[in-house]
Coordinates of C-alpha atoms in Angstrom, one line a residue:
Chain I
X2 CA 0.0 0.0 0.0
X3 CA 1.3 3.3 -0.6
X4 CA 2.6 4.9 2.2
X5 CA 1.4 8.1 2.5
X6 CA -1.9 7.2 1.4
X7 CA -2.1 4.7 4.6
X8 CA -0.4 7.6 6.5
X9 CA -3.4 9.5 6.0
X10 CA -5.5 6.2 6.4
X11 CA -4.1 5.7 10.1
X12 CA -4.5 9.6 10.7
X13 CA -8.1 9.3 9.9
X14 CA -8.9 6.0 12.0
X15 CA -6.8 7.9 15.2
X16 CA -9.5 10.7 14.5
X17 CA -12.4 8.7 14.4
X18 CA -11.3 6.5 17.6
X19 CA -10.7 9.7 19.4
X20 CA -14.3 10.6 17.9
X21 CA -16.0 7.6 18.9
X22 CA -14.1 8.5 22.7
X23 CA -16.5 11.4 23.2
X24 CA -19.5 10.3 21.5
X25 CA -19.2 7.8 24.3
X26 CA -18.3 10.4 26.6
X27 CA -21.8 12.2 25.7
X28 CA -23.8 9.5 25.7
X29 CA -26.7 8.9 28.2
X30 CA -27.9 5.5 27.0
X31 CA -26.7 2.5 27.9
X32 CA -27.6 1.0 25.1
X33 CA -25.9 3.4 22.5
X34 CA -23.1 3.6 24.7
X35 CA -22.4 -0.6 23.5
X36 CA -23.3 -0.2 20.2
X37 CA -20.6 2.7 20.2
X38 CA -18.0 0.6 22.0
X39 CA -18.3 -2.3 19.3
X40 CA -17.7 1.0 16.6
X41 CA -14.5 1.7 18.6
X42 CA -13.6 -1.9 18.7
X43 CA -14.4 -1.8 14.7
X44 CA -12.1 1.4 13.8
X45 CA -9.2 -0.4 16.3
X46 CA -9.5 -3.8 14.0
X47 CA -9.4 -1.5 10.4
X48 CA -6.3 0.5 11.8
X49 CA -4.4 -2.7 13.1
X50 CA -5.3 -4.0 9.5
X51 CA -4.0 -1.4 7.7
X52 CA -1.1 -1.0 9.8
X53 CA -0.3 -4.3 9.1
X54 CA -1.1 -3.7 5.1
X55 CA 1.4 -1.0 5.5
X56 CA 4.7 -2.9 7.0
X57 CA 4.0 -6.2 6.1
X58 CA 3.9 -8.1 9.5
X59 CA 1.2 -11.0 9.3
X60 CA 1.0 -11.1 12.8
X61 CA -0.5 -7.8 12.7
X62 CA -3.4 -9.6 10.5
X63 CA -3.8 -12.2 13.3
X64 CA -4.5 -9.3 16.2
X65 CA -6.8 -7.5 14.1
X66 CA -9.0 -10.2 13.5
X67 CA -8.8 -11.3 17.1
X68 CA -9.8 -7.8 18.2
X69 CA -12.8 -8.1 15.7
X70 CA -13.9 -11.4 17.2
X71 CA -13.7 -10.3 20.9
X72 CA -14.6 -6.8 20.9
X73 CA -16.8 -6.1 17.9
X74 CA -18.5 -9.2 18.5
X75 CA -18.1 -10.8 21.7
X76 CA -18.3 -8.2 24.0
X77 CA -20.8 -6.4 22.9
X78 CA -22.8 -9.4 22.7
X79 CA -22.0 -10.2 26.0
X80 CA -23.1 -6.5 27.5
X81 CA -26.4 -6.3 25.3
X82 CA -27.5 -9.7 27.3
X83 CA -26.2 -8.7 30.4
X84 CA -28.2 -5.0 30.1
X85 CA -30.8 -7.1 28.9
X86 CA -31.0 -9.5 31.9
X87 CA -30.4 -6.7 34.5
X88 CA -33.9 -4.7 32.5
X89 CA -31.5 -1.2 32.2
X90 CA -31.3 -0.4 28.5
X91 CA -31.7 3.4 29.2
X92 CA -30.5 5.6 31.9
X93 CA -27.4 6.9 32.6
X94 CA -26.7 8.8 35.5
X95 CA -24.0 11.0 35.6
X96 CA -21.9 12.8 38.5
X97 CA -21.1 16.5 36.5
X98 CA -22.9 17.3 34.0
X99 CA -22.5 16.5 30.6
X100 CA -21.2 19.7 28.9
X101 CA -18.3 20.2 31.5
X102 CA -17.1 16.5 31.4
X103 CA -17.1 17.9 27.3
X104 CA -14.7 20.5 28.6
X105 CA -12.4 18.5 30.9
X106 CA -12.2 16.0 27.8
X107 CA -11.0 19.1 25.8
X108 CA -8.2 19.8 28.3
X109 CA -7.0 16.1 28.6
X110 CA -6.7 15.7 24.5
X111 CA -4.4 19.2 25.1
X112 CA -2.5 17.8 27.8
X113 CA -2.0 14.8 26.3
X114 CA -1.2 16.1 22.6
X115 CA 1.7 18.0 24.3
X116 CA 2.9 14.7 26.6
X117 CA 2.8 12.8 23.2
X118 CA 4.9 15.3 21.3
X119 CA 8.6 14.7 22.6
X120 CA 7.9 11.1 22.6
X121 CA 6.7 10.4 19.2
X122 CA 9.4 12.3 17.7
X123 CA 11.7 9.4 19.1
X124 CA 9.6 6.8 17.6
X125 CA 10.4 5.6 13.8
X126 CA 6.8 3.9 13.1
X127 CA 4.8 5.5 10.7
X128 CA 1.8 5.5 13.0
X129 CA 3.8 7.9 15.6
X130 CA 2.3 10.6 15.8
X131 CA -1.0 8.9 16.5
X132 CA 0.0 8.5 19.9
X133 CA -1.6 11.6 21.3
X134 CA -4.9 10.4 20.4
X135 CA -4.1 7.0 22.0
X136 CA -3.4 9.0 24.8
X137 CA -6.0 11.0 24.9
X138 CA -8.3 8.1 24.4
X139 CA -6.7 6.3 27.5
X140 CA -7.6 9.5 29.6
X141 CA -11.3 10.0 28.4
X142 CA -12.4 6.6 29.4
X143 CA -10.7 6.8 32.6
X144 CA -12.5 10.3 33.0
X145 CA -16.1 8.6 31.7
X146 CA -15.3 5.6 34.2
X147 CA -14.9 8.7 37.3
X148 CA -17.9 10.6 36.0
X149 CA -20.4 7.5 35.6
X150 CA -22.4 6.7 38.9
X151 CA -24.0 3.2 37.4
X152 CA -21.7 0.1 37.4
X153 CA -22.4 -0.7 33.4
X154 CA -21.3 2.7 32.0
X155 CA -18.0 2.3 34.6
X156 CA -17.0 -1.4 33.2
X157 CA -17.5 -0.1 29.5
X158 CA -15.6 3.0 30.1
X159 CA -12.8 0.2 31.4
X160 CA -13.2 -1.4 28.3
X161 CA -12.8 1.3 26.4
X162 CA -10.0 2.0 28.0
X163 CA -8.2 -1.2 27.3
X164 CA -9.0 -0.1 23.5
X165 CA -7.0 3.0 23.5
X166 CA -3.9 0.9 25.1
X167 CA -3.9 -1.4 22.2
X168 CA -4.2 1.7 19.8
X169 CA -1.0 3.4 21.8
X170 CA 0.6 -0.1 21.6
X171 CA 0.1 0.0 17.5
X172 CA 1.1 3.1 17.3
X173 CA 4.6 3.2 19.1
X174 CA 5.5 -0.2 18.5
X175 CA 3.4 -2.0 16.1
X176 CA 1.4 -4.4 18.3
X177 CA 2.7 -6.1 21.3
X178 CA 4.0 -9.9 21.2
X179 CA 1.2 -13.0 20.5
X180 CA 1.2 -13.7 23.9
X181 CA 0.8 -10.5 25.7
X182 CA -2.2 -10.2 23.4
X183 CA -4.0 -13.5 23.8
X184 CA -3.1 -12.8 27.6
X185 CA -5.0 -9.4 27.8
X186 CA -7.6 -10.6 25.3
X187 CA -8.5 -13.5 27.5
X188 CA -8.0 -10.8 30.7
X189 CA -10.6 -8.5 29.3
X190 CA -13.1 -11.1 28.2
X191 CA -13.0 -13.0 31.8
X192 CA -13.1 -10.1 33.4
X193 CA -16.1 -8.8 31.8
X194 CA -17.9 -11.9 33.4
X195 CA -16.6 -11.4 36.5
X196 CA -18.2 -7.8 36.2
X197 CA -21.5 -9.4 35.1
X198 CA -21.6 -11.7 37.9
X199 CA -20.8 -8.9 40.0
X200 CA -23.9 -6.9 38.5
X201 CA -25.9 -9.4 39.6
X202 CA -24.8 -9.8 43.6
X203 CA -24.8 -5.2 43.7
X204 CA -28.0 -5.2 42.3
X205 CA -29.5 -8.4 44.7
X206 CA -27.8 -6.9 47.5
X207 CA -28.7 -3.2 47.1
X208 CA -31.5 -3.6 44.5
X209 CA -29.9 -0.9 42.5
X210 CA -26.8 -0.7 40.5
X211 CA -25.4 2.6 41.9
X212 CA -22.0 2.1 43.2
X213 CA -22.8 4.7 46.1
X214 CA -24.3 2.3 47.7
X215 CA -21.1 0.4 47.8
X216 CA -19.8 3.3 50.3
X217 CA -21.9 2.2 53.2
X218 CA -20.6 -0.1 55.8
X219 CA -23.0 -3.1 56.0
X220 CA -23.3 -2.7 60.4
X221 CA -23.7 1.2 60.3
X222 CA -27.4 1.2 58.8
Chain K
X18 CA -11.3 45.4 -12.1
X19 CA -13.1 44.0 -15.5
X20 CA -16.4 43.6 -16.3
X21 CA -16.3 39.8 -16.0
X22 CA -15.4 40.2 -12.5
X23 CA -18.5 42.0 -11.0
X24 CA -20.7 40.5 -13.9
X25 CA -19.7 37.1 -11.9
X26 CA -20.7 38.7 -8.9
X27 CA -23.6 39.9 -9.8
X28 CA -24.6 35.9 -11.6
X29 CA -23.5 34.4 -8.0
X30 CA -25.8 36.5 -5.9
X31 CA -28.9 36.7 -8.1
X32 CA -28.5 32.7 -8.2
X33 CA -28.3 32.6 -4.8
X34 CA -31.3 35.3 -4.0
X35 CA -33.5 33.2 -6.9
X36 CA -32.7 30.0 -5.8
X37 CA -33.1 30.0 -2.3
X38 CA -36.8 29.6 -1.7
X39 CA -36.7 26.8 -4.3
X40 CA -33.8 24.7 -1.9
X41 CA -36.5 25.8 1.2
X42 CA -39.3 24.2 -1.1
X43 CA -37.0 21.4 -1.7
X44 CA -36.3 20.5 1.6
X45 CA -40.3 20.7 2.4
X46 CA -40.7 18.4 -0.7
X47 CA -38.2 15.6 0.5
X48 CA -39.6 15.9 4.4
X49 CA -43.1 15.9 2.9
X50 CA -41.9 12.0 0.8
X51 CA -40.4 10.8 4.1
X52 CA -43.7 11.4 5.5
X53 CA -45.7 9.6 3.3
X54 CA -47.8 12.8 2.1
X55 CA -47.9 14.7 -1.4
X56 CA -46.6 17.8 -0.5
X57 CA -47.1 21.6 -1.6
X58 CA -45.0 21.1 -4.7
X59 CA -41.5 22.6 -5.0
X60 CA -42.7 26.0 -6.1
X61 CA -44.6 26.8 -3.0
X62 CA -42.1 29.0 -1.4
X63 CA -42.0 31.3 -4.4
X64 CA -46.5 31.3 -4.1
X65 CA -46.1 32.4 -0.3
X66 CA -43.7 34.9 -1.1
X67 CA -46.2 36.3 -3.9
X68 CA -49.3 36.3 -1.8
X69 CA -47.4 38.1 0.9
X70 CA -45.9 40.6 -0.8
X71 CA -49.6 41.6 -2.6
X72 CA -51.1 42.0 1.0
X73 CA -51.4 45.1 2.7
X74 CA -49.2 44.9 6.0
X75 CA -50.6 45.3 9.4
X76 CA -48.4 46.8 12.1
X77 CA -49.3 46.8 15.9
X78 CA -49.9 50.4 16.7
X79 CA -46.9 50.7 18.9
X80 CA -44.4 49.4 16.4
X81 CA -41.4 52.0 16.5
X82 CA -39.6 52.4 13.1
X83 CA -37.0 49.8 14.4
X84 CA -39.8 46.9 13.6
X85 CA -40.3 48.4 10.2
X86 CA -36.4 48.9 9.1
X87 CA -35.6 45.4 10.6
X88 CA -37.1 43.1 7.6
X89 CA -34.7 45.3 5.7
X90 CA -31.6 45.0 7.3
X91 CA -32.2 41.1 8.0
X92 CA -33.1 40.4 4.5
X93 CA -29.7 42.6 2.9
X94 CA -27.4 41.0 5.3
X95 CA -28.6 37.7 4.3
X96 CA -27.8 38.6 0.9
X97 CA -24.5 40.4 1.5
X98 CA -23.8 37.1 3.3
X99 CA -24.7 35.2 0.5
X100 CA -22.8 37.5 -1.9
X101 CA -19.5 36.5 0.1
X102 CA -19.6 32.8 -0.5
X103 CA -18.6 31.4 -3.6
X104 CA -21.4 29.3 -5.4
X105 CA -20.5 28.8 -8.5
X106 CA -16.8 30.4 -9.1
X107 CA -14.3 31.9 -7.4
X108 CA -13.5 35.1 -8.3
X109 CA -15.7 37.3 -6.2
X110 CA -14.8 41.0 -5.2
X111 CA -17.4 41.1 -2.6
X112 CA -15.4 38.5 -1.0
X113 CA -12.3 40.1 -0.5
X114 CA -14.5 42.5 1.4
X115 CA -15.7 39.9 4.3
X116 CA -14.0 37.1 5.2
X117 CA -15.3 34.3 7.4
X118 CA -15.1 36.2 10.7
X119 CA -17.1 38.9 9.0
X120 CA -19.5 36.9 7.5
X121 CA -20.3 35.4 11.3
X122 CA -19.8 39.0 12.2
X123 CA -23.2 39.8 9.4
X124 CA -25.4 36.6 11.1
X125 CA -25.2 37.9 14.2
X126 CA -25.8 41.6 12.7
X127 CA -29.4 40.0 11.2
X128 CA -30.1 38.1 14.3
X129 CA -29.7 41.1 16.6
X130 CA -32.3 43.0 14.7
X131 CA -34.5 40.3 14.7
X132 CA -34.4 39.6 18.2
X133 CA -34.9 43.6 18.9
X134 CA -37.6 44.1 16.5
X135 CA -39.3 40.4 18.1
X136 CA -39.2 42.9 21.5
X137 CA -40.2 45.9 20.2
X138 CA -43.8 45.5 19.9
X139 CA -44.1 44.3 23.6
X140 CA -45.5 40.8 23.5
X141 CA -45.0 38.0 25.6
X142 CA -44.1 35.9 22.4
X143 CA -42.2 38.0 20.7
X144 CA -39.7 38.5 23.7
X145 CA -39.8 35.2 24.6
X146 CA -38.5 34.0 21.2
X147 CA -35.7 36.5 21.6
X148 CA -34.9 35.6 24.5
X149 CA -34.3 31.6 23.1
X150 CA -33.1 32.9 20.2
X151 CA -29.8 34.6 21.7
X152 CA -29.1 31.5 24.0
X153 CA -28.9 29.2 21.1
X154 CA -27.1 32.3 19.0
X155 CA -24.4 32.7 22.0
X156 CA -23.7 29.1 21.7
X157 CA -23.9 28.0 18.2
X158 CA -21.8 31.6 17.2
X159 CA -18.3 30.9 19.0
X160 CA -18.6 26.9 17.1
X161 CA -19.3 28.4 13.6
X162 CA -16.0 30.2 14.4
X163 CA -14.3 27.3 15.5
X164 CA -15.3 25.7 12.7
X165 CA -14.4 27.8 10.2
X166 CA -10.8 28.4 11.9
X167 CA -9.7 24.5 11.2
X168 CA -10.2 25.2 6.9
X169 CA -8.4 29.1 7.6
X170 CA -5.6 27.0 9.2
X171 CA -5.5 24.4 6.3
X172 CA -5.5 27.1 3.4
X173 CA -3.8 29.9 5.5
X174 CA -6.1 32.2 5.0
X175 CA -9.6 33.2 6.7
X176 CA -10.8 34.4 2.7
X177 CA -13.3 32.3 2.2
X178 CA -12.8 31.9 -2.2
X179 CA -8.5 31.5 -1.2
X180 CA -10.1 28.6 1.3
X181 CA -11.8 26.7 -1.6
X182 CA -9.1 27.7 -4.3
X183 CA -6.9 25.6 -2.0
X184 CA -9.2 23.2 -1.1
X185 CA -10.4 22.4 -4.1
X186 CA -7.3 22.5 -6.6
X187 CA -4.8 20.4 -4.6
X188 CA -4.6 16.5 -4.7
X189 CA -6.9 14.1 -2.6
X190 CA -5.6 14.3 0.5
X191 CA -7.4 13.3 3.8
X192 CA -7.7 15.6 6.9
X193 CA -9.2 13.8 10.0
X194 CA -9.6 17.4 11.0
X195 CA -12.1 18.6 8.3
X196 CA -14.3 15.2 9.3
X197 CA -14.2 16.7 13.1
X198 CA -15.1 20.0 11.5
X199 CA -17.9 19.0 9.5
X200 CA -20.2 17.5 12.2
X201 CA -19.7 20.5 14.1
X202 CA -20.5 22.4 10.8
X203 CA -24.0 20.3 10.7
X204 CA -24.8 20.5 13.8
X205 CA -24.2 24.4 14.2
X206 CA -26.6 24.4 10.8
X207 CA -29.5 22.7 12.6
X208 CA -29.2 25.6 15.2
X209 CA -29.0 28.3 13.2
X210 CA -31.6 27.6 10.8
X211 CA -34.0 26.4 13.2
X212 CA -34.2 22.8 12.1
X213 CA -36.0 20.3 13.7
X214 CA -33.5 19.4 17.0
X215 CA -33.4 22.7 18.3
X216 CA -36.3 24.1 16.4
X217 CA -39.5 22.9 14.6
X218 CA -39.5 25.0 11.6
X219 CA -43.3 24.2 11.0
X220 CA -45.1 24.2 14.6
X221 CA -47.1 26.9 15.9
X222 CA -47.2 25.8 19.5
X223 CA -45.8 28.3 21.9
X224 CA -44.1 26.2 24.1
X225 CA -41.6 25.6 21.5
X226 CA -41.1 27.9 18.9
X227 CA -38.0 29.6 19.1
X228 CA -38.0 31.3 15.9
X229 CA -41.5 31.0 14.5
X230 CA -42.0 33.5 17.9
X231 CA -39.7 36.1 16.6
X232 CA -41.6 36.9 13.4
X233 CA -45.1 36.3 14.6
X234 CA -46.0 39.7 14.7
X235 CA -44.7 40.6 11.4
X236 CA -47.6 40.2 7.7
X237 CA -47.2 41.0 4.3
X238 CA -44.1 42.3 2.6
X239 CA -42.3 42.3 6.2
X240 CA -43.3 38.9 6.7
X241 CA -42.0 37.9 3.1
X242 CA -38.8 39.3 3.7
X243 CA -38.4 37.8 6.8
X244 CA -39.1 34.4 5.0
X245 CA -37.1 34.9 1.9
X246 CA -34.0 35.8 4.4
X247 CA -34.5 32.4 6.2
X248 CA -35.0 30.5 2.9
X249 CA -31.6 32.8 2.1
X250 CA -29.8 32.1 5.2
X251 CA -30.0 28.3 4.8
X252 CA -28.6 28.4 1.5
X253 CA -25.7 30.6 2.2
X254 CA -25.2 27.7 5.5
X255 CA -25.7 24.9 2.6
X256 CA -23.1 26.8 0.4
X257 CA -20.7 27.6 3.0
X258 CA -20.8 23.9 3.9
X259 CA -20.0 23.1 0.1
X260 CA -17.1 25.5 0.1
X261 CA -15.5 24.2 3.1
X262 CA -16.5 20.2 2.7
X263 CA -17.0 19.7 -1.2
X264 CA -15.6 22.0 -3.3
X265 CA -15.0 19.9 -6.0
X266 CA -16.5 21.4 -9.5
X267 CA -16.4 25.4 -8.9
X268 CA -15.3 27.6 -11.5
X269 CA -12.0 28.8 -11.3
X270 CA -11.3 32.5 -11.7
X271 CA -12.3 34.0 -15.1
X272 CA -13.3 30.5 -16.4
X273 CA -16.2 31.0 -18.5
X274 CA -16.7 27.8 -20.3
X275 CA -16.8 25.6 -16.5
X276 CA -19.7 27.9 -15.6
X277 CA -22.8 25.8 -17.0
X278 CA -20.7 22.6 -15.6
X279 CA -20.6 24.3 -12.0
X280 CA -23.9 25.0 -12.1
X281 CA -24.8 21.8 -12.5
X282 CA -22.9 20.5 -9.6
X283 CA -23.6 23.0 -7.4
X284 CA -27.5 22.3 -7.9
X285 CA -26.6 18.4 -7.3
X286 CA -24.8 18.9 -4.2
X287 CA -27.3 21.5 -2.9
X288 CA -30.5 19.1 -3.6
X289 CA -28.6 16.0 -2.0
X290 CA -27.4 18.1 0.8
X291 CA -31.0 19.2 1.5
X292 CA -32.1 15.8 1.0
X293 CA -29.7 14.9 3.8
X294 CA -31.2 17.8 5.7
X295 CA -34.5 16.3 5.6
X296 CA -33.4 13.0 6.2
X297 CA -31.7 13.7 9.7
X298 CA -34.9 16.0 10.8
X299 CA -37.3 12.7 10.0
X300 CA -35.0 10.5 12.2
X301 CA -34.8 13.0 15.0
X302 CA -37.0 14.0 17.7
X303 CA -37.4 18.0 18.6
X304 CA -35.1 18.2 22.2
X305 CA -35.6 19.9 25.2
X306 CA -34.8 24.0 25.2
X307 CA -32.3 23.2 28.0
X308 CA -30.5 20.5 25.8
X309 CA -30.1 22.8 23.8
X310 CA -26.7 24.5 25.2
X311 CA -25.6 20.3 25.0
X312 CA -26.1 20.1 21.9
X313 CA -23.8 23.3 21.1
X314 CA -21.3 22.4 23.2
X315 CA -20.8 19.2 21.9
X316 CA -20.2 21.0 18.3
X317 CA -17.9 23.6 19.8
X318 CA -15.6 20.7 21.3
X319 CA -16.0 18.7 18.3
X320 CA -14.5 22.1 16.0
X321 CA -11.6 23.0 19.0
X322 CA -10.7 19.1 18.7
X323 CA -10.7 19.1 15.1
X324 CA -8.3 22.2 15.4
X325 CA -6.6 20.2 18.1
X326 CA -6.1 17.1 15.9
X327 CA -4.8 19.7 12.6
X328 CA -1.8 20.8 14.7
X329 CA -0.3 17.4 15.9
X330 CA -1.0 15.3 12.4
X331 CA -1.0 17.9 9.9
X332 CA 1.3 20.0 10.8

């Protein structure tokens, strides 16, 4: 593939990740917020594709299609049942409002952009100076996970934020080794059952799935 | 200065002014399919404006001369605005007179006689309207600049014919920044134009007019000015959003013989992009007033970030 053409190809998927990042960061249905986590999980399989187009490593191919399986498929799967089973397809509570956690996402892509800088101009991989937006990415979940109150939004915000590590791991060093990947693939999938089993035991316990609750001590009352 | 020059000029803004209820009647036309009904017919915007204009106006009796000039002003900035943005070709001396900062600069010049003429007359309505009017214009004004910033950083230059010059005659090359840009640019549009998100264009129900309220007091020849300026005002935003997103086809400067050509494809892009427009008012519900300032922010952030994402990969 020509190279500047899948220059500009990887540009545009880092965009659209760090896109999909906010949208998810807006978003005040569960439901919407899966359906944009499997779009994530989609752009992160195409730019591990073309990455791999690009330089020619197979096992580039190999990750792709196992982030495809797992987290465009899988995964959401797996959370559409779970919301399903729990009966929560629609709210979302938040702690600040939306607009501001808009804001504070502005000001990590800035401080990240300028962390990223000095960094990627060590790196030789054509995909360098996506690692801003990989970054950035990382930080928005993390800041969706501290704004959400209910536990779903929190573990998909965790998810997500596994997504942007593999993006900053493609862009700085190509992908990570086989079995680093399987490891984290198989890490992310059992712990997303371990977070659905979870669900279950808050919400029997509490009979809600706000994580306040979690704050009481069980003998205070 | 030749005569081709302002003659071009002259072509571009008579287009625009002449064409403008027709992409209003268009619009109507596509929403009216989507619906399942027959619809007025494309023409109907030109029939209002010609029963309007042969009806004696009616003025409340305490209407300074501010609610008579204000049809006026409104309707000549709209088509001072539209005079600035290339349509069809590029070169266009008006243009060189206003660039995208003073073309927001003329919007908000219209919208501030509006909103004073809509309080003039002393109703509860007409104050009202005004009142939602400038919270959505505070909002949606500072994005549109944003917006327009990311292309002025791209061509180096806030003129808005140098922007499509550049943008137009270079090779293919793909700017994640211009896709960031463009959303915001839509949304910003909905706002502005009072489409169905933020505003129902066709409702009559006071809870929730916005913009319907600040010409409710206006008949006649006011009233068809008023109208022909919003017909105008979302065609210079369709235009402008060609310039900056499309602007594959225009003229170049002094090129005659591409002028039938660029017609042509500007009339294409303008009835798919108002097919488009009706499109994403069917699949969207009318939100909240206090969403509103949401909605906005979300399309300033989206045109800072797309600013954001110019300077670190395409720099």
């Amino acid at each position: 593939m020509n190279i500047s053409f899948a220059h500009q190809m990887i540009n545009l998927m880092a965009a659209l990740l760090l896109l999909i990042a906010f949208a998810m960061l807006s978003q005040r249905r569960i439901l919407r917020l899966i359906h944009l986590f499997a779009a994530q999980g989609l752009v992160l399989s195409l730019n591990t594709a073309i990455v791999a187009a690009t330089i020619g490593q197979p096992e580039l191919y190999r990750s792709a299609l196992l982030t495809l399986f797992i987290k465009v498929l899988l995964l959401p799967w797996l959370l559409r049942r779970l919301i399903d089973r729990l009966n929560i397809r629609w709210d979302v509570e938040t702690l600040v409002n939306i607009p501001t956690t808009m804001l504070v996402g502005i000001v990590l892509v800035i401080i990240s952009f300028n962390l990223a800088l000095p960094i990627s101009q060590l790196a030789g991989t054509i995909t360098r100076s996506t690692l801003g937006i990989a970054m950035a990415s990382v930080l928005i979940s993390f800041l969706m996970m501290i704004t959400r109150r209910k536990a779903v939004p929190q573990v998909i915000g965790f998810l997500a934020m596994e997504n942007g590590l593999f993006f900053a791991a493609t862009s700085t060093t190509y992908g990570m080794p086989m079995v680093v990947e399987l490891g984290i693939a198989l890490d992310v999938l059992v712990g997303t059952f371990i977070f659905g089993i979870f669900f279950f035991q808050i919400r029997e316990t509490f009979d809600s799935l706000d994580i306040h609750h979690l704050e009481k001590l069980k003998d205070r009352e | 200065m030749n005569w081709g020059y302002f003659a071009s000029q002259l072509f571009q803004s008579l287009l625009a002014v002449l064409l403008a209820p027709l992409m209003l009647g268009w619009v109507n036309q596509c929403r009216a399919w989507l619906q399942n009904r027959t619809g007025p017919g494309l023409l109907q915007p030109y029939r209002v404006l010609f029963k309007l204009f042969h009806k004696d106006a009616v003025l409340a009796y305490n209407a300074s001369w501010l609610f008579r000039l204000a049809p006026y002003v409104v309707f000549s900035c709209m088509v001072l605005a539209a005079s600035v943005v290339p349509l069809v070709a590029t070169d266009l001396p008006f243009s060189l007179a206003a660039d995208v900062i003073a073309l927001v600069g003329l919007f908000a010049l219209a919208r501030v006689f509006m909103a004073l003429a809509a309080m003039d007359v002393g109703t509860a309505f007409g104050s009202l309207g005004a009142r939602r009017e400038m919270l959505i214009a505070s909002l949606a004004e500072p994005a549109l600049l944003m917006v327009f910033f990311t292309p002025a950083l791209i061509s180096q230059s806030t003129a808005l014919t140098t922007i499509v010059e550049q943008l137009a005659h270079r090779e293919l090359h793909l700017y994640p920044s211009m896709a960031f840009a463009g959303v915001a640019f839509v949304m910003v549009l909905l706002a502005e134009n009072a489409r169905i998100p933020v505003d129902n264009p066709t409702t009559h129900l006071e809870l929730t007019m916005v913009h319907e309220a600040l010409i409710l007091e206006y008949s006649a020849r006011h009233l068809a000015l008023m109208d022909w300026a919003h017909a105008l005002k979302l065609m210079t935003y369709g235009a402008i959003g060609i310039a900056l997103f499309l602007p594959w086809g225009i003229a170049e400067a002094g090129n005659w013989a591409m002028m039938p050509l660029s017609v042509l494809a500007l009339l294409v892009k303008l009835a798919a992009g108002g097919a488009g427009l009706a499109v994403l008012e069917m699949v969207s519900a009318k939100m909240r007033i206090f969403r509103v300032p949401e909605f906005l922010g979300v399309a300033f952030m989206l045109a800072v970030l797309g600013m954001l994402i110019h300077f670190l990969l395409e720099v």
